[in-house]
Coordinates of C-alpha atoms and ligand atoms in Angstrom, one line a residue:
X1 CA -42.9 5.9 -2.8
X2 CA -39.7 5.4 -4.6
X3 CA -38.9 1.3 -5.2
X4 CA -36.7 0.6 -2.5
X5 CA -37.6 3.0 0.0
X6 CA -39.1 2.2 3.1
X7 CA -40.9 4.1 4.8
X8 CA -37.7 5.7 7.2
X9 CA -36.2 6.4 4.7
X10 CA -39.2 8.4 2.5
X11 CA -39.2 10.2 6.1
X12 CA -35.3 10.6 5.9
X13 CA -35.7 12.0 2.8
X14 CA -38.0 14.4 4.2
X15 CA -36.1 15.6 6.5
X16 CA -33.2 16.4 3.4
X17 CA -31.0 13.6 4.1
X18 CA -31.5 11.5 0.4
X19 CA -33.3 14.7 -0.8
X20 CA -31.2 15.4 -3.8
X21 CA -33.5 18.2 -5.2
X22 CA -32.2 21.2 -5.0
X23 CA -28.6 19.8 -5.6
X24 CA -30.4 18.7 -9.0
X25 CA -32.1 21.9 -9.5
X26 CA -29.0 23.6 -9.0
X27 CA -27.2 21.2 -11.7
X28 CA -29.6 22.1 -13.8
X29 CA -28.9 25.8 -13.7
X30 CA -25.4 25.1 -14.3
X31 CA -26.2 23.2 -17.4
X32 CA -28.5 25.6 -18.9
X33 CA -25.7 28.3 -18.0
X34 CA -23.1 25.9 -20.4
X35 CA -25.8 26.2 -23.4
X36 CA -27.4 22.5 -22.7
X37 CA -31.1 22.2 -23.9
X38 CA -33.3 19.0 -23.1
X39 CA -33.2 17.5 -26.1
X40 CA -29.7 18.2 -27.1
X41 CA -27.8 14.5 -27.6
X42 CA -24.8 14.0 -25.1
X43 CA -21.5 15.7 -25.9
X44 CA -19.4 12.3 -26.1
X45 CA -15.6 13.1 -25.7
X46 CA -13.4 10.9 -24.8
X47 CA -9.8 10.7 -23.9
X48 CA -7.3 8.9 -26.3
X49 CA -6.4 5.4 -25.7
X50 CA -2.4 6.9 -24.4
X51 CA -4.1 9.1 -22.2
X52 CA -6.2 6.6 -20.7
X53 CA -3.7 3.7 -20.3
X54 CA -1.5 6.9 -18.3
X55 CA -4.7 7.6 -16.4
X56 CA -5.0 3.7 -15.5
X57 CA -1.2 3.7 -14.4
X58 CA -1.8 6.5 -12.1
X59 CA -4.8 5.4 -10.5
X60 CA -3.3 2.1 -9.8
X61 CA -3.8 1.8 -6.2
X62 CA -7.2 3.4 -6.6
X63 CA -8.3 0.3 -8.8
X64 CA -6.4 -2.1 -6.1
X65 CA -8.4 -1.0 -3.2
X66 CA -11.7 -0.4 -5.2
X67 CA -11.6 -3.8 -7.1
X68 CA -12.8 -5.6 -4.5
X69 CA -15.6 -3.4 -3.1
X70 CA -16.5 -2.5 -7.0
X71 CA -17.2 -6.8 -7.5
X72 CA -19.6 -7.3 -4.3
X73 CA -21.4 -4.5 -5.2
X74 CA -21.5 -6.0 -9.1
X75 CA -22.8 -9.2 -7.5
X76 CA -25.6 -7.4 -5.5
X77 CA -27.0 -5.4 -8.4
X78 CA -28.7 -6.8 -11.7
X79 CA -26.5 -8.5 -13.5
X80 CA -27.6 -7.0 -17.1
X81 CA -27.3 -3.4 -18.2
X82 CA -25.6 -2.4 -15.1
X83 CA -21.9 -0.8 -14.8
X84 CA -20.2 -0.6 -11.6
X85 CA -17.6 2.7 -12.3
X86 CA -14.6 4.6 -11.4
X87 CA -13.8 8.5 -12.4
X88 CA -11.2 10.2 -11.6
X89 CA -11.2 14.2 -10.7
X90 CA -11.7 14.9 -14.6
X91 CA -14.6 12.8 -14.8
X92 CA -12.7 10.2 -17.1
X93 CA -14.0 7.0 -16.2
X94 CA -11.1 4.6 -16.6
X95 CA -12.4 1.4 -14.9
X96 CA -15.9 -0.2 -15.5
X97 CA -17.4 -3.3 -14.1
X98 CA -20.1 -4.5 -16.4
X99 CA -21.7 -3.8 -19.3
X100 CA -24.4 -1.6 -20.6
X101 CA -24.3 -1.3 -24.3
X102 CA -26.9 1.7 -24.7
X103 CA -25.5 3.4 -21.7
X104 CA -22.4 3.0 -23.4
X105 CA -23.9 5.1 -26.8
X106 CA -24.8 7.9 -24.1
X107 CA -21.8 8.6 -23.3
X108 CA -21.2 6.5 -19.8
X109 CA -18.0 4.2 -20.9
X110 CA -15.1 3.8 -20.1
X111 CA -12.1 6.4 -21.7
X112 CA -15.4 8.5 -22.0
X113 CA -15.1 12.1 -20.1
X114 CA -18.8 12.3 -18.0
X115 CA -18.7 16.1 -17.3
X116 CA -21.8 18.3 -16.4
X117 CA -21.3 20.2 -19.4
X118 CA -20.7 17.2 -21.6
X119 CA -23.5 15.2 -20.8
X120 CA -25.5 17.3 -18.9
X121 CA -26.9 16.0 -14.9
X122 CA -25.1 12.8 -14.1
X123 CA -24.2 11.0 -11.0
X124 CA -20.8 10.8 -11.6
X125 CA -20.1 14.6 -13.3
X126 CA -22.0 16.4 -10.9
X127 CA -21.1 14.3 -7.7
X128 CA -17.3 16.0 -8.9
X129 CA -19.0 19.3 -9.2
X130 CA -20.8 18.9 -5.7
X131 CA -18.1 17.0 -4.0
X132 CA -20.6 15.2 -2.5
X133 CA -22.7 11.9 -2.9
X134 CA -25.4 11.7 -4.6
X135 CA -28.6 9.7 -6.5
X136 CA -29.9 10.7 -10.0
X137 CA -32.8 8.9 -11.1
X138 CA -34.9 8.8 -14.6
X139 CA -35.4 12.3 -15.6
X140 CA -33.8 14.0 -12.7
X141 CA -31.2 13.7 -16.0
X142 CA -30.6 16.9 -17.3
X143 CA -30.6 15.3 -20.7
X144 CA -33.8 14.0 -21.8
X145 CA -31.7 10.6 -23.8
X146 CA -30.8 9.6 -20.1
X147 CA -34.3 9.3 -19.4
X148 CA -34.9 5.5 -18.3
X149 CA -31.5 5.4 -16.7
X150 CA -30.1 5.8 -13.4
X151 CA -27.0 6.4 -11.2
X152 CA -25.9 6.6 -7.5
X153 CA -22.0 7.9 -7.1
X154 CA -19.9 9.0 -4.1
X155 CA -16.8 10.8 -4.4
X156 CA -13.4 9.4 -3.1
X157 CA -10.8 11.6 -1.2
X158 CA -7.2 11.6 -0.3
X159 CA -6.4 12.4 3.0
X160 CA -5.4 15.8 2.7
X161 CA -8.9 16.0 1.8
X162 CA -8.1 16.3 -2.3
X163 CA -10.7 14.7 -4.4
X164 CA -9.2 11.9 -6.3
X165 CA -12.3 10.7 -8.4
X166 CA -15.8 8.9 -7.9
X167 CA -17.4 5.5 -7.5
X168 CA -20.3 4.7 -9.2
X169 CA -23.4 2.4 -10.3
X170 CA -25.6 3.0 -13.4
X171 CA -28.6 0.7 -14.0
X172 CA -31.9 0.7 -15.4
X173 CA -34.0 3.2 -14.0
X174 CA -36.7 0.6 -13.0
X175 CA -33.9 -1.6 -11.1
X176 CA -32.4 1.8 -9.2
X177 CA -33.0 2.0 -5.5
X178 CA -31.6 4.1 -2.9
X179 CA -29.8 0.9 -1.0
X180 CA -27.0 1.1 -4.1
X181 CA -26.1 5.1 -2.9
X182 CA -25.8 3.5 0.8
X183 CA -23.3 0.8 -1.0
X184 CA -21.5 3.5 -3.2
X185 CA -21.0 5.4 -0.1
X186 CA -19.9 2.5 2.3
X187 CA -16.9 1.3 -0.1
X188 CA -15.9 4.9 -1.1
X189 CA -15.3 5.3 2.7
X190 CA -13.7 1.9 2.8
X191 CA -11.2 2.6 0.3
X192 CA -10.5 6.3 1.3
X193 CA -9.8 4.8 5.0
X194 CA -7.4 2.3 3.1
X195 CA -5.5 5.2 1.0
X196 CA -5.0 7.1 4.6
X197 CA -3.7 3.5 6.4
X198 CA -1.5 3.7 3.3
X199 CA -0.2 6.8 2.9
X200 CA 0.0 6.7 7.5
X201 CA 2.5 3.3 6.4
X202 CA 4.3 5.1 4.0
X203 CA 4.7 8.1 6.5
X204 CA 6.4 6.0 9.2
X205 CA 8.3 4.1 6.7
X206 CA 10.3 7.2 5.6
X207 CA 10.1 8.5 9.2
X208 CA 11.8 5.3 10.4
X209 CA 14.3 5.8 7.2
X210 CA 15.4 9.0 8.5
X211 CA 15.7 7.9 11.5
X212 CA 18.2 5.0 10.5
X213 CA 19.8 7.4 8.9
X214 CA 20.3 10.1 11.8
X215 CA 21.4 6.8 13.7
X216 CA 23.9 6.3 11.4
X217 CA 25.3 9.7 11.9
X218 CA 25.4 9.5 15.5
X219 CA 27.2 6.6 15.6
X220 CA 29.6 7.7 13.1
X221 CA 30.0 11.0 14.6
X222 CA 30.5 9.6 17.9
X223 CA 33.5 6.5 16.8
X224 CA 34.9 9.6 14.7
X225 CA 35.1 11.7 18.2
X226 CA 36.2 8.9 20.7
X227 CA 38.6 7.8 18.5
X228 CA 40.6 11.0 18.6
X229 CA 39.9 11.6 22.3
X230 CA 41.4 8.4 22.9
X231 CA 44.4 9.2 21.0
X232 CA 44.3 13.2 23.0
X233 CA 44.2 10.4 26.0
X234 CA 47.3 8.7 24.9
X235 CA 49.4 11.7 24.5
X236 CA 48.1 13.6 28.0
X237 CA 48.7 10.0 29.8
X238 CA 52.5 10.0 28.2
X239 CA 53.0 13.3 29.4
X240 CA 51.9 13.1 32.8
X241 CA 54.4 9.9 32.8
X242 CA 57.1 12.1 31.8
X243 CA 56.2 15.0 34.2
X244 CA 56.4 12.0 37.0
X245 CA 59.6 11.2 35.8
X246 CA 61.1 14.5 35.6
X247 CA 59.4 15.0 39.2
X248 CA 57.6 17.8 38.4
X249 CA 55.0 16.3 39.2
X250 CA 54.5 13.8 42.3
X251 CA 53.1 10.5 42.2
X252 CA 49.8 11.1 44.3
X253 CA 48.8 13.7 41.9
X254 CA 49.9 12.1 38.4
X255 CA 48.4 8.6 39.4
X256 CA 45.1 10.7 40.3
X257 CA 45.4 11.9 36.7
X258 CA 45.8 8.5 35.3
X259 CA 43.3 7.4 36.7
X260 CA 40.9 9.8 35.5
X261 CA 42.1 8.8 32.1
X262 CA 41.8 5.3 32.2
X263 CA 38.4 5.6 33.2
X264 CA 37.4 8.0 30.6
X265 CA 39.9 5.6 27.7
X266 CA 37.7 2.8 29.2
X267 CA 34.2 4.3 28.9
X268 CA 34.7 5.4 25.5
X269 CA 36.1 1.6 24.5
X270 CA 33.2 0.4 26.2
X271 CA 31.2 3.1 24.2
X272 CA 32.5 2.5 20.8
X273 CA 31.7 -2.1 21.3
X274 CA 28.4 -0.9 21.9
X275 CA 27.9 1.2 18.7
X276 CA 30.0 -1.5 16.7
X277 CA 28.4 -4.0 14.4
X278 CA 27.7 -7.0 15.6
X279 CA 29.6 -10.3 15.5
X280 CA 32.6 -9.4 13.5
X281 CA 34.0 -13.0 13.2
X282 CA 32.4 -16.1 13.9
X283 CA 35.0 -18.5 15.0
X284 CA 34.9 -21.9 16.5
X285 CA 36.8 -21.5 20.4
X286 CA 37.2 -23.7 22.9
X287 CA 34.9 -21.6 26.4
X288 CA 37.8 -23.9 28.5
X289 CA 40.6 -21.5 27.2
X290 CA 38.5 -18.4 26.9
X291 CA 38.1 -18.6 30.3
X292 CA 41.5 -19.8 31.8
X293 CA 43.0 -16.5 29.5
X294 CA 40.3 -14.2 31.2
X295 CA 40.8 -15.2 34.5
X296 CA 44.5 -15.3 34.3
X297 CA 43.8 -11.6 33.2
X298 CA 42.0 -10.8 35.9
X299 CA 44.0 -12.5 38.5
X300 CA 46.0 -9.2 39.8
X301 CA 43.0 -8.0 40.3
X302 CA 41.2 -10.3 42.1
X303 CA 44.1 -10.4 44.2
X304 CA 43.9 -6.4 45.2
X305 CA 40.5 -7.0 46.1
X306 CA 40.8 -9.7 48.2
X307 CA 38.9 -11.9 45.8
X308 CA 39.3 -15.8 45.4
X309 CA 38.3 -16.7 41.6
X310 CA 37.4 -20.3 41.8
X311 CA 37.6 -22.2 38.3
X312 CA 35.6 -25.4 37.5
X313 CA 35.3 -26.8 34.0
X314 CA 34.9 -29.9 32.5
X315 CA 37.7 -31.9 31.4
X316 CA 36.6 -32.1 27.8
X317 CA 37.0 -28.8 25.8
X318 CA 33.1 -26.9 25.3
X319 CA 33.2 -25.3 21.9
X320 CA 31.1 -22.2 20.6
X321 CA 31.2 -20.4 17.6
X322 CA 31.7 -16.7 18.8
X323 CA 33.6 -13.2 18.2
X324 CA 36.7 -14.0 20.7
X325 CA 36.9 -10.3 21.6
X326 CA 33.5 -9.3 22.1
X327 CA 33.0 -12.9 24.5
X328 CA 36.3 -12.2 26.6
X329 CA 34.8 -8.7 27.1
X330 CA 31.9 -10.0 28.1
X331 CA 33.6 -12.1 30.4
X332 CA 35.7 -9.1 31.9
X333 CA 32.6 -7.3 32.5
X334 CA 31.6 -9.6 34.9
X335 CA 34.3 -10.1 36.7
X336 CA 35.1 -6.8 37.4
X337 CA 31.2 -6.6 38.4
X338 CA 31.7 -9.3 40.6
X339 CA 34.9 -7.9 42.4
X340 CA 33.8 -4.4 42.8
X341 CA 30.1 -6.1 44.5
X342 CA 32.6 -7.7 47.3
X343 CA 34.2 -4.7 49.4
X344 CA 35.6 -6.7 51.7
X345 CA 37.1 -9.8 49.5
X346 CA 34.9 -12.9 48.9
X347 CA 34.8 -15.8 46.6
X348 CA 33.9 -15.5 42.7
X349 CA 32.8 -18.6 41.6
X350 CA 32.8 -19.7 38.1
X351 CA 31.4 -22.9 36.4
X352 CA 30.9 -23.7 32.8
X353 CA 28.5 -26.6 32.1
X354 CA 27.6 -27.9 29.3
X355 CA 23.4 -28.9 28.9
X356 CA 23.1 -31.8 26.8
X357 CA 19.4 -31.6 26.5
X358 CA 19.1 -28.1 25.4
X359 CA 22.6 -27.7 23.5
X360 CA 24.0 -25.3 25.4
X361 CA 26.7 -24.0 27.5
X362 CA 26.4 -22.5 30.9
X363 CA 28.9 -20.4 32.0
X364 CA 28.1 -18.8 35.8
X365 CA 29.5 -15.8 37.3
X366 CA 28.4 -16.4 41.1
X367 CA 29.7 -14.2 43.7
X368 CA 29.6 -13.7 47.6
X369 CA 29.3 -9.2 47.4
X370 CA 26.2 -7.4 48.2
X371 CA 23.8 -8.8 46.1
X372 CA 21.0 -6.6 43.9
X373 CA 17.8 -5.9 45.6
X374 CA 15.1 -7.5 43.7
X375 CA 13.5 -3.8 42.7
X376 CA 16.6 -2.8 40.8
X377 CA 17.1 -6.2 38.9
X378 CA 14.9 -4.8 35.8
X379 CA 17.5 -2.1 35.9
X380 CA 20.7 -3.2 35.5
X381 CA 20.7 -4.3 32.1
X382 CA 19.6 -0.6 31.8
X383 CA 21.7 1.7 29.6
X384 CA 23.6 4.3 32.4
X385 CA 22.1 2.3 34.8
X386 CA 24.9 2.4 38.2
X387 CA 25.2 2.6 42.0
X388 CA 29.1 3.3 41.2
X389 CA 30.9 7.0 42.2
X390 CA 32.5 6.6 38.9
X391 CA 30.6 3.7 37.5
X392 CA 29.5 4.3 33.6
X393 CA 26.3 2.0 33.8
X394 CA 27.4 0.3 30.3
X395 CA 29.4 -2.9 31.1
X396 CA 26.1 -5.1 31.7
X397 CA 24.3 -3.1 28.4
X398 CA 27.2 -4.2 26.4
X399 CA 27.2 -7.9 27.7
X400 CA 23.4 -8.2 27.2
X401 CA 24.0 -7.1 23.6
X402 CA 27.2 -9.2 23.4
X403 CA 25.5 -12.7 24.0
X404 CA 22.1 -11.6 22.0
X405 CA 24.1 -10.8 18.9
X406 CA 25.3 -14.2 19.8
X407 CA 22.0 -16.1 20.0
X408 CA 22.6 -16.5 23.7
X409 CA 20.8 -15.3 26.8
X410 CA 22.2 -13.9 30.2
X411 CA 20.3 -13.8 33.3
X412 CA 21.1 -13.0 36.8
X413 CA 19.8 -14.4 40.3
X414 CA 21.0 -12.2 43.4
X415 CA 20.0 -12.1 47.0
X416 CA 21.5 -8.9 49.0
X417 CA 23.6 -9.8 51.1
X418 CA 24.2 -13.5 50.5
X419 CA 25.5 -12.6 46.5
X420 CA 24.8 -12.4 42.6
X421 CA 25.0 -15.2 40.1
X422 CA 25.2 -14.3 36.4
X423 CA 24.5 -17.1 34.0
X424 CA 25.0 -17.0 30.5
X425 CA 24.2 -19.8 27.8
X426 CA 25.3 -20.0 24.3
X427 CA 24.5 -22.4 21.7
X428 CA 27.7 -24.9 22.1
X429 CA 28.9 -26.6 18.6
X430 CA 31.1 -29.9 18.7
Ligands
ATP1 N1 27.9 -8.8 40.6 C1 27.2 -7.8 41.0 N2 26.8 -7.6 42.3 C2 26.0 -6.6 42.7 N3 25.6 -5.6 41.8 C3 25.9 -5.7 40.5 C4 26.7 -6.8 40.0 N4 26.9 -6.6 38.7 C5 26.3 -5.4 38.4 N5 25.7 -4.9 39.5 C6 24.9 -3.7 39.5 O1 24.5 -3.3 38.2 C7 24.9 -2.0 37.9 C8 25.3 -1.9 36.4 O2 26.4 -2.7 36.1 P1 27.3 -2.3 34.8 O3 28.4 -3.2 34.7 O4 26.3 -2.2 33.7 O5 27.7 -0.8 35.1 P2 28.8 -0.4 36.2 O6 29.6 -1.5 36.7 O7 28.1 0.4 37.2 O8 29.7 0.6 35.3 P3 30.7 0.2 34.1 O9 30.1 0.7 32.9 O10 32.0 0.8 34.4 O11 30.8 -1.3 34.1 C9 26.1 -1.8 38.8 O12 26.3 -0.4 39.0 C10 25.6 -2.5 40.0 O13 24.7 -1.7 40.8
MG2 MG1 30.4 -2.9 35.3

């Protein structure tokens, strides 16, 4: 029985699985083919100290994830004449745990090049040749200096499959067992998995560049476009004016007209906040006057609809450091939400508030229309989302965007039928 097999595993081997046999026999054909002889001393070649330091540099990573699996296994195995090794796909070894000093004379050191044909049968050189893992033990060596030594190795891939090197243990022949090929084999699997997570991370980091980058595109392509729509806009709108004037064309159809291009100006404004940078200019503003200017704004409106805006504030001015445009538009947004939801006229009821205890400011949109069902309420922050013939589904997107970039929050309540409160809070400063 070899030491350190049990008895499975004697049967394993059998059965071919840690039968290395005809892999050596094999090896041993190959070296005979390259002119070896038994007796002959090992070949020692070795790579030049500029070579190997390159080597070293480009195997970086490798030695990162390999150090820690190469120290464990250096405390589980005899501490004297053993080395714990890495190859690369040239059999240079360029990292070694340990040391062996007449191992060393043989040929197994570090900046030392362990090929077949070198140094005859060796774990590391032939488990290259073979791509696979494998034990050599005592004179299983094809040379017969190696006698009294032995070595497990496993090769390591990348994931493409390439073979990037070996992993290796060489100890005395009486201290070899076949547990240290189980443990060569484990960590070269642990650090292959580790170079695919890698090279996986480094995959969706470049896709996620690209796609920043195709983002970027959009959005320019897309301000480039709407800005000279809008200006198209500007000049058809001026014409149809002039046509009305002229009387060539009556007011029915040029204020149909108009209308369509207001609501295509306004959906590519609205289009061109969202794509927009965030919070352009921090300023300290007083919510009180936001919201008098706003609702003064909107009071024609309001009016049209049949729509009482109801104002309450407190008396002493609530500041907030915020981008003046982007909040009034928020604050548009709303309204006009609010007077569209109430056909038939209603009251629009705003408060602002200010919470002491969690330093914010409330401001509350609550209105007497329809109301939301509770199934769509998830939806209306939605991007497109509408119920409106004509509606663009990004005033509420654009809002929910405004107050985040703002380190606020907006939430809505809404019964159908009874109405819809919106209620923002932002951080209020003194
Ligand atoms: N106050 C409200 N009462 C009832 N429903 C509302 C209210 N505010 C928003 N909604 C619902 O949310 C949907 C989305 O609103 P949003 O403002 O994002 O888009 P929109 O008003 O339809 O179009 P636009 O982009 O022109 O504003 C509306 O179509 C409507 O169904
Ligand atoms: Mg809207």
């Amino acid at each position: 029985m070899i030491k350190g097999m049990n008895f499975d595993m004697e049967e394993e081997s059998k059965q071919n699985l840690w039968n290395f046999d005809e892999e050596i026999r094999l090896s041993w054909e190959r070296c005979k083919g390259n002119g070896l002889a038994h007796r002959d001393l090992p070949k020692i070649e070795t790579v030049s100290e500029f070579e190997l330091s390159d080597i070293v540099k480009n195997n970086q990573i490798l030695i990162d994830f390999a150090l820690p699996y190469m120290m464990k296994i250096k405390s589980l195995i005899p501490q004297h004449n053993s080395v714990v090794l890495l190859c690369d796909k040239e059999c240079v070894i360029f990292y070694k745990l340990g040391e062996a000093p007449l191992l060393a004379k043989l040929g197994i050191e570090k900046g030392h090049i362990v090929r077949e044909n070198n140094i005859g049968t060796n774990s590391l050189g032939t488990c290259i040749v073979i791509d696979k893992p494998i034990a050599v033990f005592g004179d299983q060596h094809f040379l017969a200096a190696f006698k009294g030594w032995a070595g497990v190795a496993a090769p390591i891939h990348a994931m493409d499959g390439r073979i990037l090197g070996a992993l290796g243990i060489y100890v005395k022949e009486e201290d070899a067992n076949y547990g240290m090929l189980g443990m060569v084999i484990l960590a070269a699997k642990g650090i292959e998995d580790q170079l695919g997570l890698r090279s996986e991370y480094a995959e969706l980091e470049a896709f996620n560049r690209r796609l920043f980058e195709f983002n970027n595109d959009i959005v320019n392509t897309a301000s480039m476009l709407s800005h000279e729509i809008r200006n198209s806009l500007s000049t058809i709108s001026a014409y149809v004016q002039l046509l009305q004037l002229e009387k060539v064309l009556d007011t029915l159809r040029a204020d149909k007209i108009l209308t369509e291009v207001t609501r295509v100006d306004k959906l590519l404004n609205d289009f061109k906040s969202l794509t927009r940078p965030p919070q352009r200019k921090l300023m300290r503003h007083s919510l009180n006057e936001l919201l008098c200017y706003v609702v003064d704004l909107m009071l024609a409106k309001a009016r049209i609809g049949k729509v009482d805006i109801k104002l309450m504030m407190p008396e002493q001015n609530v500041y907030v450091k915020v981008d003046k445009g982007a909040i009034q538009q928020v604050f548009i947004n709303l309204i006009e939400n609010a007077i569209q939801a109430m056909e038939k006229g209603g009251t629009l009821t705003i408060r602002l508030l200010r919470d002491e205890r969690s330093g914010v400011a409330l401001i509350e949109f609550e209105d007497t229309g329809m109301g939301i069902p509770e199934e769509h309420l998830s939806d209306i922050f939605k991007l497109f989302y509408t119920t409106k013939k004509g509606g663009s589904g990004l005033g509420l997107t654009l809002c929910k965007n405004i107050i985040k970039n703002h380190n606020g929050n907006i939430r809505v309540q809404s019964k159908v039928g009874v109405g819809t409160k919106f209620v923002i809070e932002l951080p209020y400063v003194e």
